[in-house]
Short mmCIF file of N, CA and C in Angstrom, two decimals:
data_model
loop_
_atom_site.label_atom_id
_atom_site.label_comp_id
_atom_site.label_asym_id
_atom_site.label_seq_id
_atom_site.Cartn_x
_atom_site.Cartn_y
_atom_site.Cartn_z
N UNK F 702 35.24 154.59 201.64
CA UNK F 702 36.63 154.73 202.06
C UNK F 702 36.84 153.94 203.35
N UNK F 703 37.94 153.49 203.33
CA UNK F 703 38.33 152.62 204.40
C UNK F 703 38.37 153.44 205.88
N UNK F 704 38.61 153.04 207.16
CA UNK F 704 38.38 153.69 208.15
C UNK F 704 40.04 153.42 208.17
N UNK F 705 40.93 152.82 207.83
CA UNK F 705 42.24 153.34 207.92
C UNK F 705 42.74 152.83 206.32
N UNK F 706 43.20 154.31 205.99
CA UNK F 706 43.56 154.18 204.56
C UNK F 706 45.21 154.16 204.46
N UNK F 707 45.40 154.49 205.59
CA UNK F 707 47.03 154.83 205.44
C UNK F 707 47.67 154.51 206.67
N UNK F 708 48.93 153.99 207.26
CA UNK F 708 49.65 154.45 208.90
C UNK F 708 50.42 155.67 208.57
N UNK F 709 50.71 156.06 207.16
CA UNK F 709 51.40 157.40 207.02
C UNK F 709 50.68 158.49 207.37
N UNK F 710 51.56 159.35 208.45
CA UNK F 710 51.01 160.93 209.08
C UNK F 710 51.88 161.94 209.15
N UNK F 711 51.28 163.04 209.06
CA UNK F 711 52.44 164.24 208.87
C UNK F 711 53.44 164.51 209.81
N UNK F 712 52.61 164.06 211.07
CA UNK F 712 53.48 164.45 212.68
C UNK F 712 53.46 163.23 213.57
N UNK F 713 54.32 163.41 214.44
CA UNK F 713 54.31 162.32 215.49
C UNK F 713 52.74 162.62 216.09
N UNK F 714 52.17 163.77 216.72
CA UNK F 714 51.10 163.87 217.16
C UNK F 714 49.96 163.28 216.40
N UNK F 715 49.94 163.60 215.05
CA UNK F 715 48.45 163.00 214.15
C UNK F 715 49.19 161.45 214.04
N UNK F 716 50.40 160.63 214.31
CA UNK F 716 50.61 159.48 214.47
C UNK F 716 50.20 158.98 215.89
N UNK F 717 50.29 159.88 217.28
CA UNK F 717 49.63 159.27 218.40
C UNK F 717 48.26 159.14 218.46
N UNK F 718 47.48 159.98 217.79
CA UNK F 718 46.21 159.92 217.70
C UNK F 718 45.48 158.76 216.49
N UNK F 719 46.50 158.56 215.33
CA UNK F 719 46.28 157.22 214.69
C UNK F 719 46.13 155.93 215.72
N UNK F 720 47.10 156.13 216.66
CA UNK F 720 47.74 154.94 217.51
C UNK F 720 46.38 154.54 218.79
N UNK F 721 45.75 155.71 218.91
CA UNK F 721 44.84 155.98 219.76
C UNK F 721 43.39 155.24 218.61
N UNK F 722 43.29 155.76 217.99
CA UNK F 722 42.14 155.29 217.04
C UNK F 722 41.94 153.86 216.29
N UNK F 723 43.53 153.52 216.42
CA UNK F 723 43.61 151.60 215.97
C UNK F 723 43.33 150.76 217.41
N UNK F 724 43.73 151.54 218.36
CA UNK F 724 43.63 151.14 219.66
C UNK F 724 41.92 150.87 219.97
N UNK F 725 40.94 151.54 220.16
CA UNK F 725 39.49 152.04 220.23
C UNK F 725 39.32 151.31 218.95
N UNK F 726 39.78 151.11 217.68
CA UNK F 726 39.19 150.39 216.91
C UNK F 726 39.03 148.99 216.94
N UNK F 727 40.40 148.77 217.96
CA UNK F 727 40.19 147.35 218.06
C UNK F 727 39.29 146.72 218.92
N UNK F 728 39.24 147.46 220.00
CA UNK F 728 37.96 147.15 221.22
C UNK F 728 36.51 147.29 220.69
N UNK F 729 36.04 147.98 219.24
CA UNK F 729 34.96 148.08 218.78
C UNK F 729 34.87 146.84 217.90
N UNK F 730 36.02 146.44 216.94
CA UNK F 730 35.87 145.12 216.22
C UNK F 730 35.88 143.62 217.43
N UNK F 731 36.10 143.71 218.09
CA UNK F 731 36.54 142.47 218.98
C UNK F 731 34.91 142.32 220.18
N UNK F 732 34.47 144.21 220.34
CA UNK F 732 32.80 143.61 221.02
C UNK F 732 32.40 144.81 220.06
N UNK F 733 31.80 144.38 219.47
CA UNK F 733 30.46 145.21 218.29
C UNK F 733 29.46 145.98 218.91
N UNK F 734 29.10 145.28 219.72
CA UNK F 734 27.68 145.76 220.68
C UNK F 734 27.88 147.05 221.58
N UNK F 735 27.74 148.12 221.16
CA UNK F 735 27.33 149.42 221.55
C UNK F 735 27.16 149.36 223.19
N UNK F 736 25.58 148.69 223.44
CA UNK F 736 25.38 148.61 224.73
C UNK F 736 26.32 148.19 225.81
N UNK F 737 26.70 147.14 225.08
CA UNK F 737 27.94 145.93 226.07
C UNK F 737 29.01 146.43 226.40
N UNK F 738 29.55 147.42 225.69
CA UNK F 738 30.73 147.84 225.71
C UNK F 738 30.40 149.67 227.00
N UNK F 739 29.17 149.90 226.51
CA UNK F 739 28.78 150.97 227.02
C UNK F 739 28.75 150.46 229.18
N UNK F 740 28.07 149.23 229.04
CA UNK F 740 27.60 148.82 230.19
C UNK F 740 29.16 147.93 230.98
N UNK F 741 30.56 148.21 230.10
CA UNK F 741 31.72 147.72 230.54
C UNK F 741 32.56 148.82 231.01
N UNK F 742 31.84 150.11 230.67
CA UNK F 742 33.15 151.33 230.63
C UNK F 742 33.32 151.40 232.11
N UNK F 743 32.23 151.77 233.07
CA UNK F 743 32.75 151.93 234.61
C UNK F 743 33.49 151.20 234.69
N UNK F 744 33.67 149.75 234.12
CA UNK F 744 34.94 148.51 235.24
C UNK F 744 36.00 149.37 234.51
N UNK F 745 36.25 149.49 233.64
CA UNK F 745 37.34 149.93 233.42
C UNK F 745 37.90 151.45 233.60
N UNK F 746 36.87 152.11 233.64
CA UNK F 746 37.85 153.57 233.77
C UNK F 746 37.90 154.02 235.06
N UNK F 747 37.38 153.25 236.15
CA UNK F 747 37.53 153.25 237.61
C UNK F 747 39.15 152.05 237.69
N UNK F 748 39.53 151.64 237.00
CA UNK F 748 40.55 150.91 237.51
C UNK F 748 41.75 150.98 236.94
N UNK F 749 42.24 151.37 237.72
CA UNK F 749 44.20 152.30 237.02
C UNK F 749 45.04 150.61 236.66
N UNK F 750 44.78 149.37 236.84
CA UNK F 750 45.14 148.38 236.08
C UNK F 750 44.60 148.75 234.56
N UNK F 751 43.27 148.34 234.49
CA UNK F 751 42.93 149.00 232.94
C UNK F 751 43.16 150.05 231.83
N UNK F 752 43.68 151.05 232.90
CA UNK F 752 43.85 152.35 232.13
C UNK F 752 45.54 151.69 231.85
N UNK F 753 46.28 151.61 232.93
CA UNK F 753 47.82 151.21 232.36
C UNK F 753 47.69 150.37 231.35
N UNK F 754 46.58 149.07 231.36
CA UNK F 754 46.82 147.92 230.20
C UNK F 754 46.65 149.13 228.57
N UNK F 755 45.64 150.02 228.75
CA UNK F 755 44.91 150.71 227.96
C UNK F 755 46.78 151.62 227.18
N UNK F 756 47.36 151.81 228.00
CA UNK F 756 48.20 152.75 227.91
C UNK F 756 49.07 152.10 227.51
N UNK F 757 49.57 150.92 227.50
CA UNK F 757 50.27 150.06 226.76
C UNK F 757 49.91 149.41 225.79
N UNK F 758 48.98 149.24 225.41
CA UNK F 758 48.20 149.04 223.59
C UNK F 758 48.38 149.89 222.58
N UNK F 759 48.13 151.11 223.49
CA UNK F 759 48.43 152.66 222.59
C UNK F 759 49.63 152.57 222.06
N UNK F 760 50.72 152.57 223.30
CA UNK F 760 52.05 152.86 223.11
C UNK F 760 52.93 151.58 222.12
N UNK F 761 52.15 150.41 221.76
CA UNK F 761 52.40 149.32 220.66
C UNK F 761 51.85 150.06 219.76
N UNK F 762 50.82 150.45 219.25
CA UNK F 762 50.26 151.16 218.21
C UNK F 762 50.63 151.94 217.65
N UNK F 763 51.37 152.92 218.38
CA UNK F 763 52.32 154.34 218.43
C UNK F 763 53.17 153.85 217.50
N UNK F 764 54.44 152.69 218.46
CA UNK F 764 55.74 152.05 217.50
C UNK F 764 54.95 151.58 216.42
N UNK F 765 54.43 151.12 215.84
CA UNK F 765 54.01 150.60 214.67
C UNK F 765 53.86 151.75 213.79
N UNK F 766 53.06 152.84 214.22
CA UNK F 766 52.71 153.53 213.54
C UNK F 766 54.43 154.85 213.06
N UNK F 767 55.17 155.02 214.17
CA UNK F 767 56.42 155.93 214.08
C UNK F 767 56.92 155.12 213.41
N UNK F 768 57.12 153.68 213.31
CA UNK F 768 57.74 152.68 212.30
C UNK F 768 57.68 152.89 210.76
N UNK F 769 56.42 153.16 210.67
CA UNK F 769 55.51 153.10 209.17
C UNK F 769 55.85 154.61 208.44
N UNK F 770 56.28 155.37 209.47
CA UNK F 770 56.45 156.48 208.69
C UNK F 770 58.04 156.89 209.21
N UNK F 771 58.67 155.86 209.60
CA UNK F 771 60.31 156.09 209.56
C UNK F 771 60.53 156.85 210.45
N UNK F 772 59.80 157.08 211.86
CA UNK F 772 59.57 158.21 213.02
C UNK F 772 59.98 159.59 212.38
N UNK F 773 59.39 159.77 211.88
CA UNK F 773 59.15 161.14 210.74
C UNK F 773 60.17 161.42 210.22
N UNK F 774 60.69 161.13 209.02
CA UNK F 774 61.66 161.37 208.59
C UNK F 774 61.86 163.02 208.43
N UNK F 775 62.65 163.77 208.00
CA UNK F 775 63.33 164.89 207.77
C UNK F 775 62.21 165.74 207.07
#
C-alpha cells in the first residue's frame, strides 16, 4: 500500500496531520539518509527561521489538502 493513498480525510484535523506527514515526507524523499538528516536536526530546531520556513510548508500542504476534500464539505 502506498504511503499516501488518498488527500481525502474525515476532518480538518486528520487533514492537518496529512499536511504535516506530506510535509516530513518530503524532507525524507529529498535526503534519504537517516544519519544526515539526524546530524541536521539541531540547526534547525534551535532556529525560529527554520521552524517558521517549517510552518509555512505545512500550511501549503494544509490548502492542498482542505482543497482536495472541498474544506470539508457538509
Amino acid at each position: 500500500m502506498s504511503w499516501l493513498p488518498s488527500l481525502i480525510t474525515a476532518t480538518p484535523e486528520d487533514g492537518y496531520d496529512l499536511a504535516i506527514k506530506l510535509s516530513r515526507m518530503a524532507v525524507k524523499k529529498t535526503q534519504p539518509d537517516d544519519d544526515a538528516r539526524g546530524k541536521m536536526r539541531p540547526d534547525y530546531a534551535n532556529s525560529a527561521d527554520s521552524l517558521t520556513a517549517v510552518s509555512q510548508v505545512v500550511a501549503t500542504n494544509f490548502q492542498t489538502v482542505a482543497q482536495a476534500n472541498g474544506f470539508w464539505r457538509d
